[in-house]
Short mmCIF file of N, CA, C and O in Angstrom, two decimals:
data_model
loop_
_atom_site.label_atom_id
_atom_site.label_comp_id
_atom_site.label_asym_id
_atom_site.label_seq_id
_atom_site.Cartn_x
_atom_site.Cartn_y
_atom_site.Cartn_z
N UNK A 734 -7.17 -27.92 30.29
CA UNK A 734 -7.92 -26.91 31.02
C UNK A 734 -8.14 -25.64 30.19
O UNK A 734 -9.18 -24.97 30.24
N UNK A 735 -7.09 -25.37 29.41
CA UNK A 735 -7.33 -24.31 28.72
C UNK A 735 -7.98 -24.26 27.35
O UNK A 735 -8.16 -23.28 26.64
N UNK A 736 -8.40 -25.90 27.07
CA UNK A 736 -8.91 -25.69 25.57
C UNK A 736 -10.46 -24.82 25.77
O UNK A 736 -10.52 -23.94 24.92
N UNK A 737 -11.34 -24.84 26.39
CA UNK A 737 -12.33 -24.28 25.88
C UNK A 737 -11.87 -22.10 25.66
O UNK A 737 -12.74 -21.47 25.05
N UNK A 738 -10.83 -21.43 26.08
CA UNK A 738 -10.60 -20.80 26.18
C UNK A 738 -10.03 -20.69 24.89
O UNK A 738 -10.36 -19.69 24.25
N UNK A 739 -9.42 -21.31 24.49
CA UNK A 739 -8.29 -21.19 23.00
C UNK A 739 -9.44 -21.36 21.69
O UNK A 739 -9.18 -20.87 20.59
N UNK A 740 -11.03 -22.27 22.03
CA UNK A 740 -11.34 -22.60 21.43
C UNK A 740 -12.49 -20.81 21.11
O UNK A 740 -12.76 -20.16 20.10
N UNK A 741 -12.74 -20.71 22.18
CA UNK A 741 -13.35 -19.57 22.41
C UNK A 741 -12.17 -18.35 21.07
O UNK A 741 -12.51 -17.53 20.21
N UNK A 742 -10.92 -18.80 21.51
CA UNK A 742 -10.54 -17.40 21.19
C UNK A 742 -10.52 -17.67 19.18
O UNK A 742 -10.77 -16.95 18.22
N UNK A 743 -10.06 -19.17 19.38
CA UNK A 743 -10.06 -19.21 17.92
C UNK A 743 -11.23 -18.84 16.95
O UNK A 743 -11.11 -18.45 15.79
N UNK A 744 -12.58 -19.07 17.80
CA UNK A 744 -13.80 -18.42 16.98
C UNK A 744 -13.70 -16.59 17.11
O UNK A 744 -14.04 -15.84 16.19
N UNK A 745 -13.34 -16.26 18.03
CA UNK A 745 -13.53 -15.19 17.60
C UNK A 745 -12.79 -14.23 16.57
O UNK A 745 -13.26 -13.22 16.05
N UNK A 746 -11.03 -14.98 16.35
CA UNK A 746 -10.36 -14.76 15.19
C UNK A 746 -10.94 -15.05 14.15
O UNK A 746 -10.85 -14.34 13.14
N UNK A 747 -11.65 -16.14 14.19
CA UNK A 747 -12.27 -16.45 12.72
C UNK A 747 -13.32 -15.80 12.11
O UNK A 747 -13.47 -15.78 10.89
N UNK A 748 -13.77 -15.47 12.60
CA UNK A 748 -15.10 -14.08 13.03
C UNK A 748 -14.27 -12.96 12.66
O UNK A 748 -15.02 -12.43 11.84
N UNK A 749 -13.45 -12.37 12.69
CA UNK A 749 -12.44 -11.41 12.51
C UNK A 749 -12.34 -11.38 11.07
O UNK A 749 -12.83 -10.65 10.21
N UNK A 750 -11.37 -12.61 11.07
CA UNK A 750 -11.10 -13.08 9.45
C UNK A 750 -11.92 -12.83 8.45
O UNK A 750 -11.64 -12.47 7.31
N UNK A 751 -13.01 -13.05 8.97
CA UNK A 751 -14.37 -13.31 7.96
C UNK A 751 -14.93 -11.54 6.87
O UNK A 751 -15.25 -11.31 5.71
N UNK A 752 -14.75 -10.58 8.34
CA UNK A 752 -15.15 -9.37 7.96
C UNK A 752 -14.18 -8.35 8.01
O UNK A 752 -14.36 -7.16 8.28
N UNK A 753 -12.97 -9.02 7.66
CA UNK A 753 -11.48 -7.92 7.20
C UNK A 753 -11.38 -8.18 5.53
O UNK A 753 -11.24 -9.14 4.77
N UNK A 754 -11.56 -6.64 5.44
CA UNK A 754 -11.30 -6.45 3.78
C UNK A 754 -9.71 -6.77 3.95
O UNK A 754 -8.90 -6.39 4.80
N UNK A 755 -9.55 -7.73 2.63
CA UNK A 755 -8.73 -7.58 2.53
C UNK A 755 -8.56 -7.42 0.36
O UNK A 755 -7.69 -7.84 -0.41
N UNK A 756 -9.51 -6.83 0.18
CA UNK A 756 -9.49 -6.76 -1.15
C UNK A 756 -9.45 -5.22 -1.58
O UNK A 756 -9.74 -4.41 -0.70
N UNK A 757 -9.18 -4.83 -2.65
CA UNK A 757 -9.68 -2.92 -3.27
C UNK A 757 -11.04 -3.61 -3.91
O UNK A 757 -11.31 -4.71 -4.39
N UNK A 758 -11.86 -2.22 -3.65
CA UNK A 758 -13.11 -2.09 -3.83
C UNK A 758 -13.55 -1.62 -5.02
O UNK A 758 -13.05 -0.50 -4.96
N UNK A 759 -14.26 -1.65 -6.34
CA UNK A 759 -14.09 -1.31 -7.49
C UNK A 759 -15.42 -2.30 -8.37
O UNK A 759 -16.03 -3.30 -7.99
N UNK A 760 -15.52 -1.50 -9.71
CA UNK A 760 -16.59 -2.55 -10.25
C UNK A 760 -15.72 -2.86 -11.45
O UNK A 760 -16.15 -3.51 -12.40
N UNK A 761 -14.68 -2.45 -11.41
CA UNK A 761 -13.62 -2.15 -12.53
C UNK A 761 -12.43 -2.46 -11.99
O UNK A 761 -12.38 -2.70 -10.78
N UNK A 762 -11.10 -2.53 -12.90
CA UNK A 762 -10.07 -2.07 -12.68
C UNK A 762 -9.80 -0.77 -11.89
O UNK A 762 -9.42 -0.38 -10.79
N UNK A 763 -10.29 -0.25 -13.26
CA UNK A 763 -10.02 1.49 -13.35
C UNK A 763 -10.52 2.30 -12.14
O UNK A 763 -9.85 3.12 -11.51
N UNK A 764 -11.74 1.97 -11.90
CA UNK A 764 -12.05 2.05 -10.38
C UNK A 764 -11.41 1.70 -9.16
O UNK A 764 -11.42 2.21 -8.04
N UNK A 765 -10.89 0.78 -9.64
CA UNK A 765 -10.42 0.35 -8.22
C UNK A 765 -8.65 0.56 -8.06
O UNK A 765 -8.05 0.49 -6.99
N UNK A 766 -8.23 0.75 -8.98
CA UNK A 766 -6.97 1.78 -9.11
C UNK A 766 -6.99 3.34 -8.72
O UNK A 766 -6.08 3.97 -8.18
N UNK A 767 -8.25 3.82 -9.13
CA UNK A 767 -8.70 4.95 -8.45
C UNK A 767 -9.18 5.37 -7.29
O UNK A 767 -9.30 6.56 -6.99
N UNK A 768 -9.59 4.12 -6.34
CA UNK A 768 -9.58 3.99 -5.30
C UNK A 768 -8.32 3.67 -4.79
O UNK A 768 -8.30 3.99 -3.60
N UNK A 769 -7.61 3.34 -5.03
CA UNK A 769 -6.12 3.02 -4.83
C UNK A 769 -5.02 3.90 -4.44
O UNK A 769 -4.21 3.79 -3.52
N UNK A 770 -5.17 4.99 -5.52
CA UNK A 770 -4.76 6.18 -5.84
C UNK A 770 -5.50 7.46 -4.92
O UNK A 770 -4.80 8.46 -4.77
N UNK A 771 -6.63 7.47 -4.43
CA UNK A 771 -7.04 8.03 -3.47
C UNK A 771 -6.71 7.76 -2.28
O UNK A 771 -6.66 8.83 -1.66
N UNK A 772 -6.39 6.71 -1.47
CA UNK A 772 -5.93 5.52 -0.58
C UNK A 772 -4.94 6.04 -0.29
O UNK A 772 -4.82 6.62 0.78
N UNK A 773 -3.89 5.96 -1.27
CA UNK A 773 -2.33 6.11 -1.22
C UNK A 773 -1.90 7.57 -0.55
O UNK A 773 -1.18 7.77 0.43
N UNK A 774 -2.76 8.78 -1.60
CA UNK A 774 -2.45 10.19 -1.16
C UNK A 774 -2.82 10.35 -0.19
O UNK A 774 -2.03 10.87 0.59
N UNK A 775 -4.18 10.02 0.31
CA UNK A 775 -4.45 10.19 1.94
C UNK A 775 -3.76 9.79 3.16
O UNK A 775 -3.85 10.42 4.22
N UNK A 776 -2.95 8.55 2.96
CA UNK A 776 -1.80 8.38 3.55
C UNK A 776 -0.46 8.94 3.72
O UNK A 776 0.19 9.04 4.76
N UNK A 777 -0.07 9.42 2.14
CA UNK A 777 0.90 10.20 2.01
C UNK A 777 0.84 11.24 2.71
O UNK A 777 1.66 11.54 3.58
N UNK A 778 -0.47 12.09 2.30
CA UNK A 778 -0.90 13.20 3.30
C UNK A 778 -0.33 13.48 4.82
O UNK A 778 0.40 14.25 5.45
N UNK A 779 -1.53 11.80 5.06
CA UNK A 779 -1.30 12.17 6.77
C UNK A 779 0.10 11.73 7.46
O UNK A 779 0.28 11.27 8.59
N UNK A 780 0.89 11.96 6.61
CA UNK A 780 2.23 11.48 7.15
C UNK A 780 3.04 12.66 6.48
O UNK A 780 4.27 12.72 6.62
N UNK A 781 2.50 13.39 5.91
CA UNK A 781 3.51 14.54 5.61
C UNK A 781 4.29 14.42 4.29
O UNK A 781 5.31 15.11 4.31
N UNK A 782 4.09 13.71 3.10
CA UNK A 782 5.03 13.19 2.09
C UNK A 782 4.11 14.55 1.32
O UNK A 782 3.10 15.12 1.72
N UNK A 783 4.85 14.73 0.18
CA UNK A 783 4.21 15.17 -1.36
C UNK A 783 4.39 14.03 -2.11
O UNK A 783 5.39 13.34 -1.88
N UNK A 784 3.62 13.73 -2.95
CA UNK A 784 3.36 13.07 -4.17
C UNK A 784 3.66 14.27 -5.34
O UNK A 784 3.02 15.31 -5.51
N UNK A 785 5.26 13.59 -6.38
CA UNK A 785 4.78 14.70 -7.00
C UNK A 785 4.24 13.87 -8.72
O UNK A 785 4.14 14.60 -9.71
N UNK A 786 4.01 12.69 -8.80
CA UNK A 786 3.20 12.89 -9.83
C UNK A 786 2.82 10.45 -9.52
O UNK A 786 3.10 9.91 -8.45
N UNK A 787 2.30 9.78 -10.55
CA UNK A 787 1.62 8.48 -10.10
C UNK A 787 1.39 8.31 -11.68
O UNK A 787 1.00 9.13 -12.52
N UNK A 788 1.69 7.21 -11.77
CA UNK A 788 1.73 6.26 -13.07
C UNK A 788 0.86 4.75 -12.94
O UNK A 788 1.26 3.75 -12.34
N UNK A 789 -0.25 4.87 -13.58
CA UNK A 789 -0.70 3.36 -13.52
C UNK A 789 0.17 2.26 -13.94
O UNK A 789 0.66 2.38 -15.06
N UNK A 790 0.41 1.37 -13.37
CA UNK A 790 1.44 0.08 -13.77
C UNK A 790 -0.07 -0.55 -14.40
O UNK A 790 -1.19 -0.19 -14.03
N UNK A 791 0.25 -1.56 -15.41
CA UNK A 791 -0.32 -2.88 -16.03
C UNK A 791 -1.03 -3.87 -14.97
O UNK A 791 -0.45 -4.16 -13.92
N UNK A 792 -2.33 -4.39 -15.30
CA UNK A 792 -2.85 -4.74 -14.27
C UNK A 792 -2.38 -6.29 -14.84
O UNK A 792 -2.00 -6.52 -15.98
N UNK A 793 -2.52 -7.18 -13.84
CA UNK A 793 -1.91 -8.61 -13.82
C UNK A 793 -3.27 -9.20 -13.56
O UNK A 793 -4.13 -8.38 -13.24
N UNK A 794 -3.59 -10.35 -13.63
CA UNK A 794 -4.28 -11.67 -12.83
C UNK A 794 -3.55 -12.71 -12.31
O UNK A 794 -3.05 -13.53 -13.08
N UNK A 795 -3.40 -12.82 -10.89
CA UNK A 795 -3.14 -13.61 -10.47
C UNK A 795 -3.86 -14.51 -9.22
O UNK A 795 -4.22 -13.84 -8.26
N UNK A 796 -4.07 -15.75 -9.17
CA UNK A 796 -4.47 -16.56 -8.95
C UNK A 796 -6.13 -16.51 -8.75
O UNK A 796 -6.62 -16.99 -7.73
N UNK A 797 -7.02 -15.84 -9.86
CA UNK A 797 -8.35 -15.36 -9.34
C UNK A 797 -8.21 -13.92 -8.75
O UNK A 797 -9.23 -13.45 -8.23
N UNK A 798 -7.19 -13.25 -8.75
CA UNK A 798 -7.16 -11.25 -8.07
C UNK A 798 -6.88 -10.99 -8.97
O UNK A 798 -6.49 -11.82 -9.79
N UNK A 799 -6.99 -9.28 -9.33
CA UNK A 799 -6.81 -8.80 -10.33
C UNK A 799 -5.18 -7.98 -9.50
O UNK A 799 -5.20 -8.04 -8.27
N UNK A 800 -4.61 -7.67 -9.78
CA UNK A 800 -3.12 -6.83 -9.34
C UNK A 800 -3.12 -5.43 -10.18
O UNK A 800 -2.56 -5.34 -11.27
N UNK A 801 -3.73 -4.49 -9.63
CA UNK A 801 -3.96 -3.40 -9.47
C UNK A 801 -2.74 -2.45 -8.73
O UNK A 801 -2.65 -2.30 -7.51
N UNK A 802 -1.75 -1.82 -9.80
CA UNK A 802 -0.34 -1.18 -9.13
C UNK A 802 -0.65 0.34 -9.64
O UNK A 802 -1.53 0.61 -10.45
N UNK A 803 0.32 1.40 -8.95
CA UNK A 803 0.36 2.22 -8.73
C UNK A 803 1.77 2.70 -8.83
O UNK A 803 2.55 2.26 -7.98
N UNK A 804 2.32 3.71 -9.93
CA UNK A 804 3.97 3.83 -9.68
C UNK A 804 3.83 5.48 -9.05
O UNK A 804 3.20 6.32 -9.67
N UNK A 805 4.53 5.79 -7.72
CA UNK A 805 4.67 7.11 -7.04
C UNK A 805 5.72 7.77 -6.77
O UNK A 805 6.36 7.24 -5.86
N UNK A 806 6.38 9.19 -7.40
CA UNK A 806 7.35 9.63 -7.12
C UNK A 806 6.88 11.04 -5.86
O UNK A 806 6.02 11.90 -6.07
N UNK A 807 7.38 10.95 -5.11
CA UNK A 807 7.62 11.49 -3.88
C UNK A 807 8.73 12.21 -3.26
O UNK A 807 9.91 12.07 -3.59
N UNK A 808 8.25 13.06 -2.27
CA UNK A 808 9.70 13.83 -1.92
C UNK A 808 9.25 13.93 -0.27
O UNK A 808 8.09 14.10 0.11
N UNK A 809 10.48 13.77 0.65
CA UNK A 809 10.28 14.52 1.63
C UNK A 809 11.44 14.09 2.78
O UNK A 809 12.37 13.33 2.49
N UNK A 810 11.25 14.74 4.22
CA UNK A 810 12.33 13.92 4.88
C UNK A 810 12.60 12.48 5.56
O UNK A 810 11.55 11.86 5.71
N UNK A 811 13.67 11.83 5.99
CA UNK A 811 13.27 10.51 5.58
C UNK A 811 12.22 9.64 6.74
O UNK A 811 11.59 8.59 6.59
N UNK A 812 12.36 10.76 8.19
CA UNK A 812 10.96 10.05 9.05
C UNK A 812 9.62 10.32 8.18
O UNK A 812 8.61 9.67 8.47
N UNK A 813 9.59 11.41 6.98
CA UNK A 813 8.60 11.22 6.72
C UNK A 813 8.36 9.70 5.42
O UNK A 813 7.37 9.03 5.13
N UNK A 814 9.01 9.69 5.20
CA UNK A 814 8.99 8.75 4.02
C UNK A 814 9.02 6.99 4.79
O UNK A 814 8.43 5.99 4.39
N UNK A 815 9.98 7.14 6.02
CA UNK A 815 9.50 5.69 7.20
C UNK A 815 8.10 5.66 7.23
O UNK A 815 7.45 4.64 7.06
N UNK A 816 7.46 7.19 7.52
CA UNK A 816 6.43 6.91 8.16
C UNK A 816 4.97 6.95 7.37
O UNK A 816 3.80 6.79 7.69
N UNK A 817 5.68 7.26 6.20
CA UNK A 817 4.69 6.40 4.93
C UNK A 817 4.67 4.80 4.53
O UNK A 817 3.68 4.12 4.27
N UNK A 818 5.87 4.46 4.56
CA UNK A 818 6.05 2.93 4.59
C UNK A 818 5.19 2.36 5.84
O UNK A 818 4.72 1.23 5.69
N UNK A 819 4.99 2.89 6.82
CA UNK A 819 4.62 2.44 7.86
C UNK A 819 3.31 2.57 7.94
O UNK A 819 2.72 1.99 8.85
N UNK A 820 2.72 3.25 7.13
CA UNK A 820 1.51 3.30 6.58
C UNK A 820 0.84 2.38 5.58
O UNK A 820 -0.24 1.83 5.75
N UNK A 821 1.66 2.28 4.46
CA UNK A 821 1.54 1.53 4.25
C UNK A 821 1.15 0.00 4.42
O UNK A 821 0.19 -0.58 3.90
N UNK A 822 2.28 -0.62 5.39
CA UNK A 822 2.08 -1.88 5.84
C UNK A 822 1.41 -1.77 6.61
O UNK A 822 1.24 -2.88 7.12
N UNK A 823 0.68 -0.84 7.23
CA UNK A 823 -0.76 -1.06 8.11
C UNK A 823 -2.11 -0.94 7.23
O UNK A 823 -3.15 -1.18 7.85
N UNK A 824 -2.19 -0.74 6.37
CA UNK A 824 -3.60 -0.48 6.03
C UNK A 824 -4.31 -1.00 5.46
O UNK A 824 -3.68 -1.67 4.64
N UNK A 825 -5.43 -1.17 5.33
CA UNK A 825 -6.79 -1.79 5.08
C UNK A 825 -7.15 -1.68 4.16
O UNK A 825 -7.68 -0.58 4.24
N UNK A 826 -7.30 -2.03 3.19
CA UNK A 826 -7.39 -3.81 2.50
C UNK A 826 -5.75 -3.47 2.69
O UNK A 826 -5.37 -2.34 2.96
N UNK A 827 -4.56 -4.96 2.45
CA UNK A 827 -3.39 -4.87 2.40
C UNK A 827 -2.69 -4.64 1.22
O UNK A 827 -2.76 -5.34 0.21
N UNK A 828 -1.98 -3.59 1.36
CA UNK A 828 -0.96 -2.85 0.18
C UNK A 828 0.27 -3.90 0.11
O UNK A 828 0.58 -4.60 1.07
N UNK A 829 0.73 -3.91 -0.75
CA UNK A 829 2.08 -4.26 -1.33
C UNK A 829 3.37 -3.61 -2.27
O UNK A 829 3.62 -3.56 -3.48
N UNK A 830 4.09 -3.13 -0.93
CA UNK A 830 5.60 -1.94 -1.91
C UNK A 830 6.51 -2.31 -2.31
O UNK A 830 7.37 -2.86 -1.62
N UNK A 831 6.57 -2.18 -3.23
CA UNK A 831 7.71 -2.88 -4.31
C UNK A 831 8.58 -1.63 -4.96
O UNK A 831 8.27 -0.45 -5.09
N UNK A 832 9.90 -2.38 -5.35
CA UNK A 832 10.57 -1.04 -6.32
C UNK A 832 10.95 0.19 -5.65
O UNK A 832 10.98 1.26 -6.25
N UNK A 833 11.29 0.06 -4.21
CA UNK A 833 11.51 1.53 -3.46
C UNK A 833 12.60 1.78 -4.11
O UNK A 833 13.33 0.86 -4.48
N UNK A 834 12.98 3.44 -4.41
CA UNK A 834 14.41 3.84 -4.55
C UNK A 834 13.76 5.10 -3.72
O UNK A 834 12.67 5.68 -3.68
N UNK A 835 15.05 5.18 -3.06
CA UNK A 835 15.21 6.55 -2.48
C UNK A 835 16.63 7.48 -3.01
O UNK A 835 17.37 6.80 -3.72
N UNK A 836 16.92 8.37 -2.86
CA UNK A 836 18.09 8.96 -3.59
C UNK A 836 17.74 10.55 -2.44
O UNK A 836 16.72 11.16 -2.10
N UNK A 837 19.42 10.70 -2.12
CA UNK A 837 19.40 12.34 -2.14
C UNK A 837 19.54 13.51 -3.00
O UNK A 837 20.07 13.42 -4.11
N UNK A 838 19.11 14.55 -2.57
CA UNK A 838 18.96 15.59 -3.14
C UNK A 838 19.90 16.40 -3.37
O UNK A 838 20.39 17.11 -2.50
N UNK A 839 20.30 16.38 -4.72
CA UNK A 839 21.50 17.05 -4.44
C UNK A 839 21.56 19.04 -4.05
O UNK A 839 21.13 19.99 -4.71
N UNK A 840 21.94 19.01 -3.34
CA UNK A 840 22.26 20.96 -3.02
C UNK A 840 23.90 21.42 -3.50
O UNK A 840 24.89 20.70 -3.31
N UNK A 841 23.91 22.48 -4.03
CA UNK A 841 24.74 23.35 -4.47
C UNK A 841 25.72 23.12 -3.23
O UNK A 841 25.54 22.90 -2.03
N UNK A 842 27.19 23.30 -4.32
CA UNK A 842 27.96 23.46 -2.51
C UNK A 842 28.09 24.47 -1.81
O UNK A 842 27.36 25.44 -1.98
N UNK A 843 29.08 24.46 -0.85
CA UNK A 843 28.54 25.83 0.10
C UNK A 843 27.48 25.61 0.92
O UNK A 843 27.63 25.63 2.14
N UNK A 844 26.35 25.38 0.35
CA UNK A 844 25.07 26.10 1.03
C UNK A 844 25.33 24.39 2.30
O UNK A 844 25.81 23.29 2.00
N UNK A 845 24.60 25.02 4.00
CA UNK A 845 24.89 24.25 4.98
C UNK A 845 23.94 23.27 4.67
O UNK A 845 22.89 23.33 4.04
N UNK A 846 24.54 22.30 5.28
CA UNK A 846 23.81 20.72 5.39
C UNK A 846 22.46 20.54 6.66
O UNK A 846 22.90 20.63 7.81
N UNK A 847 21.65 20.42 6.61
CA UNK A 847 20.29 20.55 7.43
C UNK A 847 21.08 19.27 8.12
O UNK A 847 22.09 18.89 7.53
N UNK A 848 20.59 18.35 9.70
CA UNK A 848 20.50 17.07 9.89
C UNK A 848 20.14 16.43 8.84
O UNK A 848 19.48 16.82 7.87
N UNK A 849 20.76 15.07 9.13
CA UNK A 849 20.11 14.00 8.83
C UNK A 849 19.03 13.78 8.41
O UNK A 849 18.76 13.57 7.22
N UNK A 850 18.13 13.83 9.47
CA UNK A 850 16.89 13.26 9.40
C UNK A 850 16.00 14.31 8.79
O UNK A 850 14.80 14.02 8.69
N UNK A 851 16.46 15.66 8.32
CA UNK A 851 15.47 17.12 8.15
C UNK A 851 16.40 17.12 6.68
O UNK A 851 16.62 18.24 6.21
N UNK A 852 16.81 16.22 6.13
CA UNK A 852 17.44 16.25 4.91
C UNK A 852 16.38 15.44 3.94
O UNK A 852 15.98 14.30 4.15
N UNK A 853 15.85 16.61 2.41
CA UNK A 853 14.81 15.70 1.64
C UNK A 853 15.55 14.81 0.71
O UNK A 853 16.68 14.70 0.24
N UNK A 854 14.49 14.28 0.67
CA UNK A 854 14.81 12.99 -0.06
C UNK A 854 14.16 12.32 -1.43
O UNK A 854 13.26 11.56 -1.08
N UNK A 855 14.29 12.33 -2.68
CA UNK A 855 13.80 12.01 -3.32
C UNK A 855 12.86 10.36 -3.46
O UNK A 855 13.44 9.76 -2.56
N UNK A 856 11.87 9.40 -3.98
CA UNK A 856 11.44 8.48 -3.87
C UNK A 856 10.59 8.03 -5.03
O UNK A 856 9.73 8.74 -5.55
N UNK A 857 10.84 7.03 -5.34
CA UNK A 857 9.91 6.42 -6.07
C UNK A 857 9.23 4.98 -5.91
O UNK A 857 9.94 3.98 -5.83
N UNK A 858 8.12 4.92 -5.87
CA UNK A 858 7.75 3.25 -5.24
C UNK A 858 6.36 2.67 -5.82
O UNK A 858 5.49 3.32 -6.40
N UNK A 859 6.35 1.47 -5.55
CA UNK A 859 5.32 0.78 -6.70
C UNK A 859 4.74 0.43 -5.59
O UNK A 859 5.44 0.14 -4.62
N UNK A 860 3.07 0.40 -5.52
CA UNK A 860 2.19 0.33 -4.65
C UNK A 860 0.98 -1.03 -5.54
O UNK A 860 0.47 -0.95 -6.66
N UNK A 861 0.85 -2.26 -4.40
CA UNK A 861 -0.04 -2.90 -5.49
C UNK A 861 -0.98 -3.13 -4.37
O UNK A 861 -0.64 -3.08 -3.19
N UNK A 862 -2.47 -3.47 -4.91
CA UNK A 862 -3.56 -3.96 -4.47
C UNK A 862 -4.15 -5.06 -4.92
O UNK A 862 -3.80 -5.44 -6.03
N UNK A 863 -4.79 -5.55 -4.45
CA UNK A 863 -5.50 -6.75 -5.10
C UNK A 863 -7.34 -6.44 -5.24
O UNK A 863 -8.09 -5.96 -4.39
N UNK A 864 -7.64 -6.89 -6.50
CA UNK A 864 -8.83 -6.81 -6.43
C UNK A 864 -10.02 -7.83 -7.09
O UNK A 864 -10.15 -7.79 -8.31
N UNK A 865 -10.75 -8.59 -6.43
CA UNK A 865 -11.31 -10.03 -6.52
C UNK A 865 -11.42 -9.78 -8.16
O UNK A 865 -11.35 -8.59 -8.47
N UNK A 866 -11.64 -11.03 -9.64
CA UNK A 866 -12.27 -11.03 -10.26
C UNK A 866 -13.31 -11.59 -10.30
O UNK A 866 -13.82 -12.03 -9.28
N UNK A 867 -13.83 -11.70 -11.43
CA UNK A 867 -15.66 -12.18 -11.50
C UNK A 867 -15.58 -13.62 -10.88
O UNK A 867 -16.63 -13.83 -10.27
N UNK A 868 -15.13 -14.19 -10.84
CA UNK A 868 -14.97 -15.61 -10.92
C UNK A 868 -15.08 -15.79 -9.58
O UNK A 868 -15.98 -16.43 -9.05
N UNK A 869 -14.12 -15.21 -8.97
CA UNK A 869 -13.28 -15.26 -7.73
C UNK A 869 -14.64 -14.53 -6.40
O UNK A 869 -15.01 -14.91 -5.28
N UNK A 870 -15.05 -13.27 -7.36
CA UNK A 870 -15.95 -12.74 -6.57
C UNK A 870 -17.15 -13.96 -6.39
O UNK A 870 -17.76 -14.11 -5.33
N UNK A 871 -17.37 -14.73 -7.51
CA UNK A 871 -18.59 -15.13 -7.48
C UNK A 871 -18.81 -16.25 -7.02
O UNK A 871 -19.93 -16.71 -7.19
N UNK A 872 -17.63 -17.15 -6.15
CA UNK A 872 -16.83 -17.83 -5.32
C UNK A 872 -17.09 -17.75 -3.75
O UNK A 872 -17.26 -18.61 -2.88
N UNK A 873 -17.04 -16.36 -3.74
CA UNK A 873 -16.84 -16.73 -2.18
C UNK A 873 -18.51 -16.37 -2.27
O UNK A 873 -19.38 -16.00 -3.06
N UNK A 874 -18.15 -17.03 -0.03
CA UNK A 874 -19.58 -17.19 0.67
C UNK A 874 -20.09 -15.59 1.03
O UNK A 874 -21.17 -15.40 1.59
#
């Protein structure tokens, strides 16, 4: 009774599928690391992190994608730094974080201890994208 309903729903996932980036956009590498790198801070942003400086990692090929990384050192408190990760794993085309370290900050003694959670935090993390090559681009429908 319920297949024409499932069948219904499965086209419209597939329809979905069809027009979700899931690639970085670029005519280049270098482009599309720079789109990457724009991507990343705007997220960082809207979640409250600083970026304080970004290292291009070595681009890879793998299986027909190009692997387009990003190395980011960061500071802030640690809902803000959750809630960059959490950004992360939501966003469009799909990111991949690798290499997290987090570390505290050290303060002089004496001086009082903020909470927990209002305590900064140092970070560093590897951010990768994928981005079609020629081949791969010239492949699909």
């Amino acid at each position: 009774d319920g297949l024409p309903t499932l069948r219904a729903e499965l086209a419209r996932l597939q329809a979905a599928a069809r027009t979700r980036k899931i690639t970085l956009e670029g005519a280049s590498d270098a482009i599309a690391s720079a789109n990457l790198q724009s991507r990343i801070e705007g997220l960082a942003t809207a979640a409250g992190a600083t970026i304080g400086s970004t290292e291009s990692l070595p681009v890879e090929t793998r299986d027909g994608y190009r692997r387009i990384g990003l190395r980011f050192s960061l500071n802030g408190p640690y809902t803000t730094l959750v809630r960059l990760l959490a950004k992360l794993a939501d966003a469009t085309p799909p990111l991949v974080v690798d290499n997290l370290q987090i570390h505290g900050v050290l303060r002089r003694p004496g001086l009082p201890m903020a909470g927990a959670a209002d305590t900064a935090l140092d970070a560093g993390i590897d951010v990768y994208g994928f981005r079609s090559d020629e081949k791969t681009a010239n492949a699909l429908p």
